[in-house]
Amino acid sequence: MNKDEILKMAQKDEDEMEQVVLTNALGISTMVVPALCLLFMIIRIINSEYIVSDLIAIIMAQLSASQLYHSIKMKNRKLLVLGLFTLILSIISIVVFINEVKI
């Protein structure tokens, strides 16, 4: 192996590691955002603030985007159906929120 081949292999390993780290980071954020939204919804309900459709819309939009992207890249029909379902729920939640706050 010459110097150029070793350099190319090292760069490839670094790119793969970056992809793995990015994938893990996005996976963690996919768990943290809905957990925070659920916590905020519970706090709102405890404080008699019943407008929680904005937080539901955020959760559904994040899940939808993740599922639709995954289904398109992996050609997975089950995730596509689930992604479309959560997209519809997100749109419904946005409409409900707009009606609740009377924008």
mmCIF file of C-alpha atoms in Angstrom:
data_model
loop_
_atom_site.group_PDB
_atom_site.id
_atom_site.type_symbol
_atom_site.label_atom_id
_atom_site.label_comp_id
_atom_site.label_asym_id
_atom_site.label_seq_id
_atom_site.Cartn_x
_atom_site.Cartn_y
_atom_site.Cartn_z
ATOM 1 C CA MET A 1 0.000 0.000 0.000
ATOM 2 C CA ASN A 2 1.297 3.417 -0.850
ATOM 3 C CA LYS A 3 0.765 6.683 0.972
ATOM 4 C CA ASP A 4 -2.201 7.825 -1.163
ATOM 5 C CA GLU A 5 -4.132 4.589 -0.631
ATOM 6 C CA ILE A 6 -3.662 4.808 3.138
ATOM 7 C CA LEU A 7 -4.830 8.433 3.126
ATOM 8 C CA LYS A 8 -7.963 7.561 1.125
ATOM 9 C CA MET A 9 -8.810 4.704 3.498
ATOM 10 C CA ALA A 10 -8.385 6.962 6.526
ATOM 11 C CA GLN A 11 -10.671 9.591 5.007
ATOM 12 C CA LYS A 12 -13.290 6.962 4.184
ATOM 13 C CA ASP A 13 -13.250 5.671 7.773
ATOM 14 C CA GLU A 14 -13.701 9.218 9.066
ATOM 15 C CA ASP A 15 -16.682 9.790 6.741
ATOM 16 C CA GLU A 16 -18.308 6.544 7.898
ATOM 17 C CA MET A 17 -17.772 7.470 11.543
ATOM 18 C CA GLU A 18 -19.336 10.887 10.926
ATOM 19 C CA GLN A 19 -22.373 9.213 9.344
ATOM 20 C CA VAL A 20 -22.778 6.859 12.310
ATOM 21 C CA VAL A 21 -22.489 9.733 14.788
ATOM 22 C CA LEU A 22 -25.011 11.819 12.830
ATOM 23 C CA THR A 23 -27.433 8.906 12.665
ATOM 24 C CA ASN A 24 -27.148 8.341 16.413
ATOM 25 C CA ALA A 25 -27.603 12.061 17.109
ATOM 26 C CA LEU A 26 -30.761 12.192 15.016
ATOM 27 C CA GLY A 27 -32.058 9.068 16.732
ATOM 28 C CA ILE A 28 -31.573 10.665 20.136
ATOM 29 C CA SER A 29 -33.312 13.871 19.035
ATOM 30 C CA THR A 30 -36.215 11.787 17.742
ATOM 31 C CA MET A 31 -36.700 10.541 21.298
ATOM 32 C CA VAL A 32 -36.010 13.810 23.140
ATOM 33 C CA VAL A 33 -38.370 16.101 21.196
ATOM 34 C CA PRO A 34 -41.520 13.979 21.720
ATOM 35 C CA ALA A 35 -40.585 13.414 25.373
ATOM 36 C CA LEU A 36 -40.286 17.166 25.953
ATOM 37 C CA CYS A 37 -43.540 17.836 24.109
ATOM 38 C CA LEU A 38 -45.315 15.238 26.247
ATOM 39 C CA LEU A 39 -43.884 16.815 29.400
ATOM 40 C CA PHE A 40 -45.072 20.262 28.277
ATOM 41 C CA MET A 41 -48.525 18.852 27.452
ATOM 42 C CA ILE A 42 -48.821 17.349 30.922
ATOM 43 C CA ILE A 43 -47.769 20.638 32.521
ATOM 44 C CA ARG A 44 -50.316 22.538 30.412
ATOM 45 C CA ILE A 45 -53.099 20.125 31.345
ATOM 46 C CA ILE A 46 -52.201 20.341 35.050
ATOM 47 C CA ASN A 47 -52.352 24.151 34.762
ATOM 48 C CA SER A 48 -55.758 23.945 33.030
ATOM 49 C CA GLU A 49 -54.363 25.070 29.687
ATOM 50 C CA TYR A 50 -56.028 22.674 27.293
ATOM 51 C CA ILE A 51 -54.515 23.915 24.052
ATOM 52 C CA VAL A 52 -52.021 21.132 23.373
ATOM 53 C CA SER A 53 -52.610 20.638 19.653
ATOM 54 C CA ASP A 54 -49.484 22.647 18.787
ATOM 55 C CA LEU A 55 -47.300 20.174 20.671
ATOM 56 C CA ILE A 56 -49.125 17.227 19.136
ATOM 57 C CA ALA A 57 -48.499 18.772 15.698
ATOM 58 C CA ILE A 58 -44.771 19.051 16.473
ATOM 59 C CA ILE A 59 -44.553 15.408 17.559
ATOM 60 C CA MET A 60 -46.526 14.159 14.554
ATOM 61 C CA ALA A 61 -44.545 16.298 12.091
ATOM 62 C CA GLN A 62 -41.233 15.006 13.429
ATOM 63 C CA LEU A 63 -42.386 11.398 13.343
ATOM 64 C CA SER A 64 -43.865 11.863 9.868
ATOM 65 C CA ALA A 65 -40.701 13.396 8.431
ATOM 66 C CA SER A 66 -38.562 10.639 9.913
ATOM 67 C CA GLN A 67 -40.838 7.828 8.768
ATOM 68 C CA LEU A 68 -41.388 9.214 5.272
ATOM 69 C CA TYR A 69 -37.672 9.770 4.705
ATOM 70 C CA HIS A 70 -36.848 6.279 5.990
ATOM 71 C CA SER A 71 -39.594 4.678 3.901
ATOM 72 C CA ILE A 72 -38.469 6.419 0.712
ATOM 73 C CA LYS A 73 -34.803 5.534 1.185
ATOM 74 C CA MET A 74 -35.485 1.922 2.226
ATOM 75 C CA LYS A 75 -38.581 1.413 0.023
ATOM 76 C CA ASN A 76 -40.600 0.256 3.022
ATOM 77 C CA ARG A 77 -44.372 0.410 2.478
ATOM 78 C CA LYS A 78 -45.234 -0.078 6.151
ATOM 79 C CA LEU A 79 -43.246 3.019 7.123
ATOM 80 C CA LEU A 80 -44.737 4.923 4.188
ATOM 81 C CA VAL A 81 -48.266 4.226 5.414
ATOM 82 C CA LEU A 82 -47.294 5.130 8.981
ATOM 83 C CA GLY A 83 -45.566 8.307 7.762
ATOM 84 C CA LEU A 84 -48.608 9.381 5.761
ATOM 85 C CA PHE A 85 -50.858 8.661 8.750
ATOM 86 C CA THR A 86 -48.720 10.781 11.094
ATOM 87 C CA LEU A 87 -48.562 13.513 8.416
ATOM 88 C CA ILE A 88 -52.364 13.604 8.305
ATOM 89 C CA LEU A 89 -52.487 13.754 12.121
ATOM 90 C CA SER A 90 -49.984 16.601 12.051
ATOM 91 C CA ILE A 91 -52.068 18.581 9.562
ATOM 92 C CA ILE A 92 -55.222 17.976 11.601
ATOM 93 C CA SER A 93 -53.425 19.143 14.754
ATOM 94 C CA ILE A 94 -52.245 22.317 13.001
ATOM 95 C CA VAL A 95 -55.788 23.080 11.823
ATOM 96 C CA VAL A 96 -57.175 22.447 15.332
ATOM 97 C CA PHE A 97 -54.496 24.687 16.843
ATOM 98 C CA ILE A 98 -55.295 27.518 14.407
ATOM 99 C CA ASN A 99 -58.987 27.217 15.275
ATOM 100 C CA GLU A 100 -58.253 27.149 19.024
ATOM 101 C CA VAL A 101 -56.129 30.285 19.070
ATOM 102 C CA LYS A 102 -58.224 32.004 16.379
ATOM 103 C CA ILE A 103 -55.339 33.216 14.241
#
